């Protein structure tokens, strides 16, 4: 009998301990803010998307260490950089996940997101978008260095190097066309000769185009392309015209193996500053930092807006009122179009890695 009573007491004591443990666990009763991320995590842009995902997770880790008004939850989806999947994910975000904000990447994705966020009054920040139309409407914003600033720096460098004849390869994509158009305007203003060749997205048969380009006897190639066309053009130029330099605005970041561009310079968007660079690299276990600072800053801008707003529906007004912001990519300024601008920088490929040579 005593053994039975002793056993019963032990069981009751264990139950009591479990109940105390449950009571001691703090239940998060804060209202939730959901942020959806529409990113290319696989495919030709997968290496960039994965780095951005890591930056988002790092931001979430930082937010969890703070006592904020809201509990921020992230929903991250892979669009493989395909139009159909981009649209499907946005539908899921709005009608199933019921997100409060969406962050995406490039003009291609941002253009698809813009109408649905504006219609449903959901804040949308598109990072690294070059098309100002992505920011049209009350609820849509852009975070990233704009084509005008990058084109101005690229043309300055062309003038510094005394180049007078340029060939431009442009993928028929809204982002690259916007960039190329800005470059051409600047070149015309400086009376520098240029010839542009257009390619379809994903085009692989570029032999004829390259032969025609060679006939122009260019002193510089500007390659505004995505993979796999980018890789094919660069490889062929390396094989046939290795003495002619090549450059770009941002698109060289797509290449996983940049050794083919050893010694070449290009213009890039503002990147993670020195104080944060090592932290991002260590967290992601990768030195691919393209866009990671932009996505981190976009998250923190949203958090600032939601935390300071009287209510969720007023957060968009708070975001619009942020005119300057010191982010991990440096000083940002928001213009009248809802674009958070940043400075263009100059990089050179050294030992297979893009190194900033001038900010």
Short mmCIF file of C-alpha atoms in Angstrom, two decimals, residues 172-324:
data_model
loop_
_atom_site.label_atom_id
_atom_site.label_comp_id
_atom_site.label_asym_id
_atom_site.label_seq_id
_atom_site.Cartn_x
_atom_site.Cartn_y
_atom_site.Cartn_z
CA UNK A 172 14.18 42.03 -74.01
CA UNK A 173 13.18 42.34 -70.36
CA UNK A 174 11.72 45.41 -68.69
CA UNK A 175 14.56 45.80 -66.19
CA UNK A 176 17.43 45.46 -68.67
CA UNK A 177 15.66 47.60 -71.29
CA UNK A 178 15.19 50.36 -68.70
CA UNK A 179 18.88 50.19 -67.84
CA UNK A 180 20.04 50.10 -71.46
CA UNK A 181 17.77 53.01 -72.44
CA UNK A 182 19.26 55.12 -69.67
CA UNK A 183 22.81 54.24 -70.78
CA UNK A 184 21.99 55.14 -74.41
CA UNK A 185 20.56 58.51 -73.38
CA UNK A 186 23.72 59.32 -71.47
CA UNK A 187 25.98 58.17 -74.32
CA UNK A 188 24.06 60.30 -76.82
CA UNK A 189 24.46 63.27 -74.52
CA UNK A 190 28.23 62.79 -74.61
CA UNK A 191 28.26 62.06 -78.37
CA UNK A 192 29.74 58.60 -77.88
CA UNK A 193 29.02 56.12 -80.69
CA UNK A 194 27.03 53.00 -79.75
CA UNK A 195 25.17 50.08 -81.34
CA UNK A 196 22.57 47.99 -79.51
CA UNK A 197 21.69 44.32 -80.13
CA UNK A 198 18.54 42.85 -78.59
CA UNK A 199 18.13 39.24 -77.49
CA UNK A 200 15.12 37.21 -76.35
CA UNK A 201 15.19 36.02 -72.72
CA UNK A 202 17.02 32.69 -72.50
CA UNK A 203 18.35 32.94 -76.08
CA UNK A 204 21.31 30.63 -76.74
CA UNK A 205 22.01 31.02 -80.45
CA UNK A 206 23.93 34.30 -80.44
CA UNK A 207 26.63 33.55 -83.05
CA UNK A 208 25.25 35.81 -85.79
CA UNK A 209 24.68 38.66 -83.37
CA UNK A 210 28.23 38.41 -82.02
CA UNK A 211 29.68 38.46 -85.53
CA UNK A 212 27.67 41.57 -86.37
CA UNK A 213 28.78 43.18 -83.12
CA UNK A 214 32.42 42.42 -83.90
CA UNK A 215 32.06 44.24 -87.22
CA UNK A 216 31.28 47.42 -85.26
CA UNK A 217 34.86 47.31 -83.91
CA UNK A 218 33.78 48.31 -80.39
CA UNK A 219 36.17 49.49 -77.69
CA UNK A 220 33.80 48.21 -74.98
CA UNK A 221 30.91 45.74 -74.66
CA UNK A 222 28.07 46.52 -72.24
CA UNK A 223 26.27 43.24 -71.50
CA UNK A 224 22.77 43.76 -70.10
CA UNK A 225 21.72 40.10 -70.08
CA UNK A 226 20.57 37.32 -67.74
CA UNK A 227 21.70 33.70 -67.61
CA UNK A 228 22.05 31.58 -69.70
CA UNK A 229 22.49 34.22 -72.46
CA UNK A 230 24.86 36.21 -70.26
CA UNK A 231 27.14 33.21 -69.75
CA UNK A 232 27.16 32.32 -73.45
CA UNK A 233 27.99 35.86 -74.61
CA UNK A 234 30.77 36.31 -72.06
CA UNK A 235 32.32 32.94 -72.92
CA UNK A 236 32.27 33.68 -76.66
CA UNK A 237 33.72 37.17 -76.16
CA UNK A 238 36.47 35.72 -73.99
CA UNK A 239 37.32 33.20 -76.72
CA UNK A 240 37.20 35.56 -79.70
CA UNK A 241 37.74 39.14 -78.45
CA UNK A 242 39.57 38.85 -75.16
CA UNK A 243 41.32 42.17 -75.73
CA UNK A 244 38.01 44.12 -75.75
CA UNK A 245 36.77 44.94 -72.22
CA UNK A 246 33.23 44.10 -71.10
CA UNK A 247 31.09 45.79 -68.48
CA UNK A 248 27.50 45.96 -67.20
CA UNK A 249 25.16 47.53 -64.69
CA UNK A 250 24.50 44.97 -61.92
CA UNK A 251 23.96 41.92 -64.15
CA UNK A 252 27.43 40.46 -63.52
CA UNK A 253 26.21 39.64 -60.00
CA UNK A 254 24.12 36.79 -61.45
CA UNK A 255 27.19 34.76 -62.41
CA UNK A 256 28.22 32.17 -59.83
CA UNK A 257 31.67 31.81 -61.44
CA UNK A 258 32.97 35.32 -62.10
CA UNK A 259 36.53 34.26 -62.96
CA UNK A 260 35.73 34.73 -66.66
CA UNK A 261 35.48 38.47 -65.91
CA UNK A 262 38.81 38.75 -64.11
CA UNK A 263 40.00 42.35 -64.14
CA UNK A 264 36.79 43.80 -65.60
CA UNK A 265 34.94 46.67 -63.96
CA UNK A 266 31.18 47.19 -63.70
CA UNK A 267 28.68 49.50 -62.03
CA UNK A 268 26.61 48.12 -59.16
CA UNK A 269 23.90 49.18 -56.77
CA UNK A 270 24.79 50.22 -53.22
CA UNK A 271 25.79 47.21 -51.14
CA UNK A 272 26.04 46.20 -47.49
CA UNK A 273 28.39 48.60 -45.70
CA UNK A 274 31.67 47.51 -44.15
CA UNK A 275 30.24 47.35 -40.62
CA UNK A 276 27.67 44.71 -41.66
CA UNK A 277 29.42 42.88 -44.51
CA UNK A 278 31.14 40.22 -42.40
CA UNK A 279 27.96 39.57 -40.46
CA UNK A 280 25.94 38.81 -43.60
CA UNK A 281 28.71 36.68 -45.11
CA UNK A 282 29.08 34.66 -41.91
CA UNK A 283 25.34 34.14 -41.53
CA UNK A 284 24.81 33.06 -45.15
CA UNK A 285 28.15 31.21 -45.37
CA UNK A 286 28.49 32.94 -48.74
CA UNK A 287 30.09 36.11 -50.05
CA UNK A 288 27.16 36.67 -52.43
CA UNK A 289 25.75 39.91 -51.04
CA UNK A 290 23.78 41.22 -54.02
CA UNK A 291 20.43 42.49 -52.74
CA UNK A 292 20.90 41.22 -49.18
CA UNK A 293 21.25 44.71 -47.75
CA UNK A 294 18.22 45.90 -49.72
CA UNK A 295 15.96 43.16 -48.38
CA UNK A 296 17.20 43.70 -44.81
CA UNK A 297 16.56 47.44 -45.07
CA UNK A 298 13.13 46.89 -46.66
CA UNK A 299 12.12 44.72 -43.70
CA UNK A 300 13.32 47.28 -41.19
CA UNK A 301 11.53 50.10 -43.03
CA UNK A 302 8.29 48.11 -42.84
CA UNK A 303 8.81 47.42 -39.14
CA UNK A 304 9.42 51.10 -38.44
CA UNK A 305 6.25 52.01 -40.31
CA UNK A 306 4.05 49.43 -38.56
CA UNK A 307 5.50 50.16 -35.12
CA UNK A 308 4.94 53.92 -35.42
CA UNK A 309 1.49 53.81 -37.05
CA UNK A 310 -1.67 54.23 -34.99
CA UNK A 311 -3.04 51.08 -36.63
CA UNK A 312 -2.09 48.58 -39.33
CA UNK A 313 -3.97 50.43 -42.03
CA UNK A 314 -2.03 53.62 -41.28
CA UNK A 315 1.39 52.00 -41.76
CA UNK A 316 1.50 52.94 -45.45
CA UNK A 317 1.29 56.62 -44.48
CA UNK A 318 4.13 56.19 -42.00
CA UNK A 319 6.25 54.53 -44.69
CA UNK A 320 5.53 57.38 -47.12
CA UNK A 321 6.67 59.86 -44.49
CA UNK A 322 10.12 58.29 -44.11
CA UNK A 323 12.15 60.65 -46.27
CA UNK A 324 15.63 59.65 -45.14
#
